[in-house]
Coordinates of C-alpha atoms and ligand atoms in Angstrom, one line a residue:
X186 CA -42.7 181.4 145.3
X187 CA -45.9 183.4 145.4
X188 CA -48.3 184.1 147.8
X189 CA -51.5 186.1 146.6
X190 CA -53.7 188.5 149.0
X191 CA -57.2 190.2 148.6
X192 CA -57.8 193.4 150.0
X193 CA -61.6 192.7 151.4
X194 CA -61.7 194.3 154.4
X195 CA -63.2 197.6 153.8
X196 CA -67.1 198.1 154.1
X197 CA -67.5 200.0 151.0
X198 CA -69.4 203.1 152.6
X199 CA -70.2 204.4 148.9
X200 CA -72.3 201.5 147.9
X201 CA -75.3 202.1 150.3
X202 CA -75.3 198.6 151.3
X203 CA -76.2 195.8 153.7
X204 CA -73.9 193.7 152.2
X205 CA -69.9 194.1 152.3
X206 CA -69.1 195.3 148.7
X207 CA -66.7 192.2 148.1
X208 CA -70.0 190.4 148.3
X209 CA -71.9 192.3 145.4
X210 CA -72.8 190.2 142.8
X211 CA -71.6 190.8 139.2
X212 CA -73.2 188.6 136.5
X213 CA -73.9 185.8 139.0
X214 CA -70.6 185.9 140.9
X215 CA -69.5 188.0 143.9
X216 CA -66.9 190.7 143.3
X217 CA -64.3 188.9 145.5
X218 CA -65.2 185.4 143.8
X219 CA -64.5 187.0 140.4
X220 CA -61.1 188.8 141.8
X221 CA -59.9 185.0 142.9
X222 CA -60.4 183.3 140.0
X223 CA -58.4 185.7 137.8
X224 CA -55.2 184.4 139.5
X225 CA -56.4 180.8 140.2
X226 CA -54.1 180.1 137.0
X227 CA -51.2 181.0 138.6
X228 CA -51.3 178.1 141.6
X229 CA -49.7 180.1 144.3
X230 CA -48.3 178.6 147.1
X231 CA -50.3 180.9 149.6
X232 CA -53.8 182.3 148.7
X233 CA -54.6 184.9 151.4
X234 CA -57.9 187.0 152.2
X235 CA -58.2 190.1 154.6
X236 CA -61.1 190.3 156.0
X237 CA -62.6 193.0 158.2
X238 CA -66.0 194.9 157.6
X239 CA -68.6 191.7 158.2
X240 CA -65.7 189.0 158.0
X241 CA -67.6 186.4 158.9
X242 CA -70.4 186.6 156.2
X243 CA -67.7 187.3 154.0
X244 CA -65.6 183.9 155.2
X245 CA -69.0 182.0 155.1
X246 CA -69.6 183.2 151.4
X247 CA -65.6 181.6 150.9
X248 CA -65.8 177.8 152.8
X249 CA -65.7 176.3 149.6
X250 CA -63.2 177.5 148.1
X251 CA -59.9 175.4 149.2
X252 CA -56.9 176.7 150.5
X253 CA -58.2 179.7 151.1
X254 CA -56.4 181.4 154.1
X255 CA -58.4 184.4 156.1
X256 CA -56.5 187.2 157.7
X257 CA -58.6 189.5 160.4
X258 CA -58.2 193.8 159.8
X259 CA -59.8 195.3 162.8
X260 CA -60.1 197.7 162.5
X261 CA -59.8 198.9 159.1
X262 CA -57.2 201.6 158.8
X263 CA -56.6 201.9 154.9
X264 CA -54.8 199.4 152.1
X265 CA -51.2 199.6 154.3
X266 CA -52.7 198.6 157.3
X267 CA -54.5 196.2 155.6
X268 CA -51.6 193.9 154.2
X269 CA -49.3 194.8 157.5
X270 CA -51.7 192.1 158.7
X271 CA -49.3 190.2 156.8
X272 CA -46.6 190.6 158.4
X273 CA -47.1 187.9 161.1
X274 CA -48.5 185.1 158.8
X275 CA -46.1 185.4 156.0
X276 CA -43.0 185.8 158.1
X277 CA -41.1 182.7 156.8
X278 CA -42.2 183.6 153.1
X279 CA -39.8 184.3 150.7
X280 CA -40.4 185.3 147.3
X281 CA -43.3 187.7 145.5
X282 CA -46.5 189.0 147.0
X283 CA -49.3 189.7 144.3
X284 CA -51.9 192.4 145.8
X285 CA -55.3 192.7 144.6
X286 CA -57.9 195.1 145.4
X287 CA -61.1 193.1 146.0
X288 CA -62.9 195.7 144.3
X289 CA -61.4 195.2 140.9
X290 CA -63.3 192.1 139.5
X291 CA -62.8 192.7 135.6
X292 CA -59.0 191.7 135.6
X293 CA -57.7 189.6 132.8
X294 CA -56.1 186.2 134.4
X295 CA -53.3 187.0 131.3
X296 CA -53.1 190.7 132.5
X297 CA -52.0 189.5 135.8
X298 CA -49.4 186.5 133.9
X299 CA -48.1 189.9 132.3
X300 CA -47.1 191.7 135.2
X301 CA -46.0 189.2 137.2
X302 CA -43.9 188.0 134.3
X303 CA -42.5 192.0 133.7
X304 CA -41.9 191.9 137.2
X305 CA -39.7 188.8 138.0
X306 CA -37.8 189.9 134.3
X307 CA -37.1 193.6 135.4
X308 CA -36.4 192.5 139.3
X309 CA -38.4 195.6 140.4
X310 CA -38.9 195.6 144.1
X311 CA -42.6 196.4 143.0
X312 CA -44.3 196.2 139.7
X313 CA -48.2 197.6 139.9
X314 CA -50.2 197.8 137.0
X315 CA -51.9 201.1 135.4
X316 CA -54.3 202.7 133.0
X317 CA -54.5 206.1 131.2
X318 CA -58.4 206.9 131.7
X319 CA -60.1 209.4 129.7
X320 CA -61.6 210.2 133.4
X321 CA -59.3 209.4 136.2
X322 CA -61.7 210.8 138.9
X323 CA -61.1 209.1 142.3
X324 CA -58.3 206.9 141.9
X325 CA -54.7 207.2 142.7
X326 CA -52.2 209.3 140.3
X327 CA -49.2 207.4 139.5
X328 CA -45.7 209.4 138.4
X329 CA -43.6 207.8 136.1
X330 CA -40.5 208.1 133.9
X331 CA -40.4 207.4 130.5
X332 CA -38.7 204.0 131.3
X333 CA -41.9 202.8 133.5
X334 CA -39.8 203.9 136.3
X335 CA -43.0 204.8 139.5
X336 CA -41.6 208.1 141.8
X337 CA -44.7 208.2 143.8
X338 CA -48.7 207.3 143.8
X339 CA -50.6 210.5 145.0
X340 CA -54.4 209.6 145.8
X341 CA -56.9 211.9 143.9
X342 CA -58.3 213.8 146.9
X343 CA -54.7 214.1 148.0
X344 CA -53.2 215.6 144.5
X345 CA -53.1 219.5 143.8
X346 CA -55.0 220.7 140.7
X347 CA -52.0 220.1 138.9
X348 CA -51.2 216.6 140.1
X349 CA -54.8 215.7 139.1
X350 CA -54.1 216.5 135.3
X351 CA -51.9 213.4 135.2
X352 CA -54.3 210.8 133.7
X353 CA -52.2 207.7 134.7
X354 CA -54.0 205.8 137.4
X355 CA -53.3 203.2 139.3
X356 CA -55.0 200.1 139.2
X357 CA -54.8 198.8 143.1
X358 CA -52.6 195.4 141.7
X359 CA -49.1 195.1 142.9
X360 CA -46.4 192.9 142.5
X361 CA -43.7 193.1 145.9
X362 CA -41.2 191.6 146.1
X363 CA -42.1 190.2 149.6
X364 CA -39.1 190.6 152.1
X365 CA -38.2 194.2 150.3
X366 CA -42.4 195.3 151.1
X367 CA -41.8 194.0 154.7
X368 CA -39.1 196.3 155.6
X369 CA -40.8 199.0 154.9
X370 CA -44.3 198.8 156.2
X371 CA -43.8 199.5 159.2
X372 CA -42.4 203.0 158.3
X373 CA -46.7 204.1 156.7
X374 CA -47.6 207.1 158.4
X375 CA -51.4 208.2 158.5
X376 CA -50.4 211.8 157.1
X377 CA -53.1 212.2 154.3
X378 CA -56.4 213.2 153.9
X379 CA -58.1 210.3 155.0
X380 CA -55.8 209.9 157.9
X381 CA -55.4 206.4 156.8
X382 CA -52.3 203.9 156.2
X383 CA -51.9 203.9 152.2
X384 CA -50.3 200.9 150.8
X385 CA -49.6 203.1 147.9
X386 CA -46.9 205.2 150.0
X387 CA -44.9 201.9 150.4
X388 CA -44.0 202.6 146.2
X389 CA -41.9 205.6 146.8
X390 CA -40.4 203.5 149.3
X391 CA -39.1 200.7 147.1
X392 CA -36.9 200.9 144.7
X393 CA -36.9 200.1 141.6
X394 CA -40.7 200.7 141.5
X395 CA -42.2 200.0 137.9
X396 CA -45.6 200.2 136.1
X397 CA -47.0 198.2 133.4
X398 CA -50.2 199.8 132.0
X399 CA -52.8 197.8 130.7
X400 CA -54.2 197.7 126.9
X401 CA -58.2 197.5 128.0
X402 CA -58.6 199.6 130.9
X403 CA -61.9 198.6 131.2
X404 CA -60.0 195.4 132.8
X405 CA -59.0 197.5 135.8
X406 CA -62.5 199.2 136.4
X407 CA -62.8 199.7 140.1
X408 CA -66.0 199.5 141.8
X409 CA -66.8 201.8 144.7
X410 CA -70.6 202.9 144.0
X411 CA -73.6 201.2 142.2
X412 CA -72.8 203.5 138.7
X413 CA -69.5 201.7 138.7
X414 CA -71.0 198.3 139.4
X415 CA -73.6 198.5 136.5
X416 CA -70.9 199.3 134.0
X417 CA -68.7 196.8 135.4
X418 CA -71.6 194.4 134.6
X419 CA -71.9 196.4 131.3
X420 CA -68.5 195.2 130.5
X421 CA -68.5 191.3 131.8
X422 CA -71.7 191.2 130.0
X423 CA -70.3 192.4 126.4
X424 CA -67.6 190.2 127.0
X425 CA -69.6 187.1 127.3
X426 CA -71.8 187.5 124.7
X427 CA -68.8 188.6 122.3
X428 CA -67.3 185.1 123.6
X429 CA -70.9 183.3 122.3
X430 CA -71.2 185.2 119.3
X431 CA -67.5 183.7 118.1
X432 CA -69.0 180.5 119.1
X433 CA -71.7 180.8 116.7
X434 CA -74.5 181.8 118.9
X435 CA -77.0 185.1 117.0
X436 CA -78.3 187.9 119.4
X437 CA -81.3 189.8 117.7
X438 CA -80.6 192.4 120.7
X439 CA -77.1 192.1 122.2
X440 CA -77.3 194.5 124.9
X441 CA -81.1 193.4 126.4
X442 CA -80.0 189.8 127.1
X443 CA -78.1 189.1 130.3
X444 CA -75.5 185.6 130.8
X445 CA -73.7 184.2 133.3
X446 CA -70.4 182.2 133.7
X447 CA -72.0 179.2 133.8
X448 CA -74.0 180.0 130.3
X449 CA -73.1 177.2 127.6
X450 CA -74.8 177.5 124.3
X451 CA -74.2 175.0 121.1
X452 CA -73.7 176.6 117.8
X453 CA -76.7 178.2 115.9
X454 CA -78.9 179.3 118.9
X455 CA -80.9 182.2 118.3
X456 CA -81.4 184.0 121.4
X457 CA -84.2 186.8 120.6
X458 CA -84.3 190.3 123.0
X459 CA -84.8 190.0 126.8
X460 CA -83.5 186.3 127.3
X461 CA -81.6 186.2 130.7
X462 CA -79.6 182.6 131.6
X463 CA -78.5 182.2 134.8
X464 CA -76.7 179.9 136.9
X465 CA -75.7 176.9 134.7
X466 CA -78.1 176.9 132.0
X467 CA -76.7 174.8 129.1
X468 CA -78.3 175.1 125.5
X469 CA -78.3 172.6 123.0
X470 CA -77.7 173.3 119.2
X471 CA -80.2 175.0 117.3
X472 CA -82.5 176.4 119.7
X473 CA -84.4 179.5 119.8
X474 CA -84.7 181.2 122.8
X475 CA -86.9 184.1 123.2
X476 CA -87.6 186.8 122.9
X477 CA -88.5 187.8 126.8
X478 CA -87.0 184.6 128.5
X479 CA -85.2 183.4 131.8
X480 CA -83.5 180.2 132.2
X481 CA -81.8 179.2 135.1
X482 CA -79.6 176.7 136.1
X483 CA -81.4 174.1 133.2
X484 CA -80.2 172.0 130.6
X485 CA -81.9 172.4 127.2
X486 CA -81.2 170.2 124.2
X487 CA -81.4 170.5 120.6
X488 CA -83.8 172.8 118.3
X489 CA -85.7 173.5 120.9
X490 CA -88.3 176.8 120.5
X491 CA -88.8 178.8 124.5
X492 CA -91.0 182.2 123.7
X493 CA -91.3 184.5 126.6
X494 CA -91.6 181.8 129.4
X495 CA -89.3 181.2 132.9
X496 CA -87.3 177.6 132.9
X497 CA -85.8 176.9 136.4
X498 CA -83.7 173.9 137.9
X499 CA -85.1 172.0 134.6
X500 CA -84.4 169.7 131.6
X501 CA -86.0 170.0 128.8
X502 CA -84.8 167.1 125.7
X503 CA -84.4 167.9 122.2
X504 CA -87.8 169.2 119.9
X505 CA -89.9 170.4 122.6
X506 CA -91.7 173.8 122.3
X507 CA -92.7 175.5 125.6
X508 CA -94.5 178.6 125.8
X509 CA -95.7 181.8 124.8
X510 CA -96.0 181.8 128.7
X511 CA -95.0 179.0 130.4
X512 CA -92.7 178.1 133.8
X513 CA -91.0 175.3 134.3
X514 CA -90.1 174.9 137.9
X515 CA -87.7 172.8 139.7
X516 CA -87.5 169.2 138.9
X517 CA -89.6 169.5 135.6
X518 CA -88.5 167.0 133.4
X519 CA -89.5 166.7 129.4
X520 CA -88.5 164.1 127.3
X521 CA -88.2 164.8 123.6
X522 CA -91.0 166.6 121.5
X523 CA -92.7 167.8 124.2
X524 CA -95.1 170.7 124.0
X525 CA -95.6 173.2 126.8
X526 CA -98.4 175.9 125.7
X527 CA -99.8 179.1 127.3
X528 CA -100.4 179.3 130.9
X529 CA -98.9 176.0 132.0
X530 CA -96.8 175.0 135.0
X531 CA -94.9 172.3 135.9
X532 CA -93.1 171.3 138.9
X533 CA -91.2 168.1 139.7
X534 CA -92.7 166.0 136.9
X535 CA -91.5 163.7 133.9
X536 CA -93.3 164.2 131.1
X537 CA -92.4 161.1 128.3
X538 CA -91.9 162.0 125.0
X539 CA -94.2 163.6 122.9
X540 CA -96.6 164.7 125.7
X541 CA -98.6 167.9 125.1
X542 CA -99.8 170.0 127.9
X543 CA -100.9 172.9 126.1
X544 CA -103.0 175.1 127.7
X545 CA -103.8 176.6 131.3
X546 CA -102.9 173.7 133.6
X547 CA -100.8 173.0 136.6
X548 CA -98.8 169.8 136.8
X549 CA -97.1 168.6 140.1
X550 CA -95.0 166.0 141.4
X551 CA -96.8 163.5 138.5
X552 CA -95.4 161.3 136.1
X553 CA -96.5 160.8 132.7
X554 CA -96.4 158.4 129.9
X555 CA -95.5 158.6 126.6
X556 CA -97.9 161.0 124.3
X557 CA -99.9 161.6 126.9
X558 CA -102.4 165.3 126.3
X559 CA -103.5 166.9 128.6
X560 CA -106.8 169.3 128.4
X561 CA -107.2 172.6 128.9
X562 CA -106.9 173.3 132.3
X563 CA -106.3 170.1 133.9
X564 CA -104.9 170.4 137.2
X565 CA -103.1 167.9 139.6
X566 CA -104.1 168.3 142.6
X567 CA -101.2 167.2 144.5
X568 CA -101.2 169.1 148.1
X569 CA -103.9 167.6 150.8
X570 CA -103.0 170.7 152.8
X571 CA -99.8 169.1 155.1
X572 CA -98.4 166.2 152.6
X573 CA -97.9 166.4 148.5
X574 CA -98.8 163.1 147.0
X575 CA -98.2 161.4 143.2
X576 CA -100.0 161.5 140.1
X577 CA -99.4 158.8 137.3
X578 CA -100.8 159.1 133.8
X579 CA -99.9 156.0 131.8
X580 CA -99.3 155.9 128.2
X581 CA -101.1 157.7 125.3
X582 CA -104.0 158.8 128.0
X583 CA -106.1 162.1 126.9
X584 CA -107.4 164.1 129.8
X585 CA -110.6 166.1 129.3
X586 CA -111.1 169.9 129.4
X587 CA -111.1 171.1 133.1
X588 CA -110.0 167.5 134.8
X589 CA -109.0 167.7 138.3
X590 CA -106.8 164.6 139.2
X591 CA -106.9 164.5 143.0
X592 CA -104.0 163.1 144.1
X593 CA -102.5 160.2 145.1
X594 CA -103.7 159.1 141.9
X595 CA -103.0 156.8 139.1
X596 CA -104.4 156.3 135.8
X597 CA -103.4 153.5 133.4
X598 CA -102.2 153.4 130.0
X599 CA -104.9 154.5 127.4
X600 CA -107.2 156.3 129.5
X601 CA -109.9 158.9 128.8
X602 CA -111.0 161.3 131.3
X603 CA -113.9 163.1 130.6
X604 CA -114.0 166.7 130.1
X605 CA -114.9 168.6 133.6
X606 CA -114.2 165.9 135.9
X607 CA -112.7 165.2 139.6
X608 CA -111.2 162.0 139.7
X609 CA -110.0 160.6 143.3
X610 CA -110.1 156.6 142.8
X611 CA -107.1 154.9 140.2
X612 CA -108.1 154.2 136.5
X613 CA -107.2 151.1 134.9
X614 CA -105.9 150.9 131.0
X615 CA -108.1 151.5 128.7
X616 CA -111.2 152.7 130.9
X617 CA -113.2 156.5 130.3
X618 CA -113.3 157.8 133.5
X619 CA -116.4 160.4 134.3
X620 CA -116.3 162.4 137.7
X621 CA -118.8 164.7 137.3
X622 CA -122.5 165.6 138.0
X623 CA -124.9 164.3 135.3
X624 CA -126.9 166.9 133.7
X625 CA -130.2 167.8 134.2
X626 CA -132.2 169.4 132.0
X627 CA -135.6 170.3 132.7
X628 CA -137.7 171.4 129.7
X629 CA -140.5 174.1 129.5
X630 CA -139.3 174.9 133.1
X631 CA -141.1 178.1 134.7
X632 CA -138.8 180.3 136.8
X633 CA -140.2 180.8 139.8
X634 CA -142.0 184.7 139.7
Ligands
LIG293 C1 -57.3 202.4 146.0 C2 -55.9 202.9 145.9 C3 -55.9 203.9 144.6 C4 -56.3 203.1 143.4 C5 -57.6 202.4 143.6 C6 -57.9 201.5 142.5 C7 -55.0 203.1 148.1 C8 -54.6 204.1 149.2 N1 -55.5 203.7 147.0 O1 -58.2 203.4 146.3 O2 -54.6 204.4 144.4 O3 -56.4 204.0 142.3 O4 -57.6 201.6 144.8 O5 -59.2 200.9 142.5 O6 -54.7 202.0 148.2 N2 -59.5 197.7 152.1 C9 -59.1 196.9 153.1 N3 -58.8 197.5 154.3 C10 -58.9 198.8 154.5 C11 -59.2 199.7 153.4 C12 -59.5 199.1 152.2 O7 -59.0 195.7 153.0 O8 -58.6 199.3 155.6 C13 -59.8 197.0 150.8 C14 -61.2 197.3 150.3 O9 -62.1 196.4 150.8 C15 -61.0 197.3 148.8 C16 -59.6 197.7 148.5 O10 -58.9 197.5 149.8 O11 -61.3 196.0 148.3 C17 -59.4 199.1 148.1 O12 -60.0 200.0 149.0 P1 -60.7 201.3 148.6 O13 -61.1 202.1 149.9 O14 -61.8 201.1 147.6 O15 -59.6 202.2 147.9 P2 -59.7 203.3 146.8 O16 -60.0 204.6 147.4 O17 -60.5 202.8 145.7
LIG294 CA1 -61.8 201.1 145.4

């Protein structure tokens, strides 16, 4: 049996924040949403989070995620206090509890298969996990034997100079063995600098008390400040792009481009410098992205060119070329071979294949035919002020330089619309359609002196 619980009660005092620190995003994911799913693998029988500092924004950021039981820490007296919330709700368990800090996001979900494997082999009473760190500044110093065998963790502002030289931290991940971690508890005293409970002291309580140290230790980066949460991105970053390189995907400039979890590429996308993908943004094969890009949450096909423009909540079909300069908002949808040019944005629209909208205009809430061009600068004008209404374009229609399509509107298949004008009534198929004043021209005319 296993239960799991998240420490995520503490405010985080060193982050300067609004926010509770569990709730800091790393590359698109909270810090306490990443900590969860690296033991989601495991299926324990109890998933368990302690909550505290802002609990309920913190709950509220959770609802979705099943099974999920809170635990309240008021008030937030350190890491032992924290899980001897437990003690009530996990009276009848028997078997091992699995601790996580909710600060440590970067955890391999094989990293924790490891100790908990090392753990139920050895049948420690507790099994935590460790690093040797070049810099061991601020986290706990663990003592060990040669045989992995833990004395005692000593927090860094509670070690003497000497203590401090030991380089072996520890992580803040802990396997108990439940019933053993219950008895004693209850004996934490508050005698430390912080005048806190430490669930650390509980490990020179238990015995055996083993350590497995990790391979990476950039796995057990702990986040406390804003430094430490920019290289913790640093590192989830590298990660994914190494993943998409050994898929097949080519980075002109690794380190400027930004992913998320939800990124999926097909193989031989070049993705220039400064392309950011967020969200679920899913790239066909072929493509080139960039450079200076953002797509969010949009679904790309095949050999498709994007050159420094923003793509959000969108679909774009195989063959199309959008950009230099171009957004594609929520809803736009292009079929395949579109073209997108400078200046151009579209919102909630189909486009059919092989449209061209290349330069300067604004399409909204419209609906267009196949191979249907648009001039420069040809707006819809789809918002009356209080209501936004439809514009159709049927088939093969060419609008003229500087048309404004006042809308509701529809124009039929074929149609021509004269450069410059307004249009506010329907067109049928195969009409020219002229909304503008007639010129004048008066010859020889004297200005008036
Ligand atoms: C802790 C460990 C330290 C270890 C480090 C690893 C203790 C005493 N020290 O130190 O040995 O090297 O993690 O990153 O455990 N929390 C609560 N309730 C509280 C206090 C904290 O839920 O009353 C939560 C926090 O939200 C956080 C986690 O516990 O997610 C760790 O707390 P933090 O204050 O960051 O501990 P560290 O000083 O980093
Ligand atoms: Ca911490």
């Amino acid at each position: 049996m296993l239960a799991v619980a998240v420490l995520a009660a503490g405010k985080g005092t060193r982050m300067k924040s609004d926010l509770p620190k569990v709730l800091q995003p790393l590359a698109g994911a909270t810090l306490v949403e990443r900590v969860l799913a690296s033991c989601k693998g495991l299926a324990p029988q109890r998933q368990i989070l302690i909550v505290g500092h802002q609990a309920d924004r913190v709950e509220q950021s959770l609802a979705h995620q099943h099974g999920l039981e809170f635990v309240l820490q008021q008030p937030q007296n350190g890491t032992g206090h924290a899980v001897q919330q437990l003690l009530e709700p996990l009276s009848d368990f028997q078997g091992d509890l699995l601790v996580l800090n909710g600060d440590v996001p970067l955890l391999r979900a094989e990293t924790i298969a490891n100790l908990l494997e090392r753990h139920r082999s050895s049948g420690a009473a507790v099994t935590l996990l460790t690093a040797r760190l070049a810099d061991p500044t601020g986290y706990g110093r663990v003592f060990a034997d040669d045989a992995a065998q833990v004395s005692a963790i000593v927090e860094h502002r509670d070690c003497s100079e000497a203590q401090r030289c030991n380089n072996l931290i520890n992580a803040g991940i802990y396997c108990f063995n439940w019933r053993k971690l219950a008895e004693v508890l209850p004996q934490l005293s508050t005698n430390n600098d912080q005048g806190e409970l430490y669930l650390t002291d509980t490990v020179a309580m238990l015995s055996p008390a083993m350590h497995l140290e990790v391979a990476d230790a950039d796995e057990i980066n702990g986040i406390n400040d804003r430094l430490q949460l920019s290289q913790c991105e640093a590192v989830i970053q590298e990660r994914m792009r190494r993943h998409w390189m050994a898929e097949g995907v080519s980075f002109v400039d690794p380190a400027s481009c930004t992913l998320s979890d939800g990124t999926r590429f097909g193989r031989d996308v070049v993705v220039e410098p400064q392309c950011h993908f967020r969200g679920d943004a899913v790239i066909g094969e072929g493509c080139r992205i960039g450079p200076g890009s953002l797509i969010d949450n949009s679904r790309i096909g095949d050999r498709v060119e994007i050159v420094y423009s923003v793509v959000r909540d969108a679909a774009v079909a195989s063959d199309c070329a959008i950009g230099p300069f171009a957004q594609l908002r929520p809803g736009a949808d292009l079929a395949e071979g579109c073209r997108v040019g400078n200046f151009v944005e579209i919102k909630k629209s189909s486009l059919a294949e092989g449209c061209k909208v290349n330069h300067l205009s604004y399409i909204g809430d419209a609906e267009l035919g196949s191979g249907v061009n648009v001039g420069a600068g040809t707006i819809t004008a789809n918002y009356d002020g209080v209501n936004k209404h439809r514009t159709v374009i049927g088939a093969g229609s060419k609008t003229g330089a500087n048309s404004v399509l006042v809308a509701p509107i529809e124009l039929g298949e074929g149609v021509t619309v004269g450069a410059g004008s307004t249009l506010t009534k329907n067109v049928p198929a195969g009409a020219l359609a002229l909304g503008r004043a007639k010129q004048l021209v008066k010859e020889n005319w004297q200005a008036p002196s």
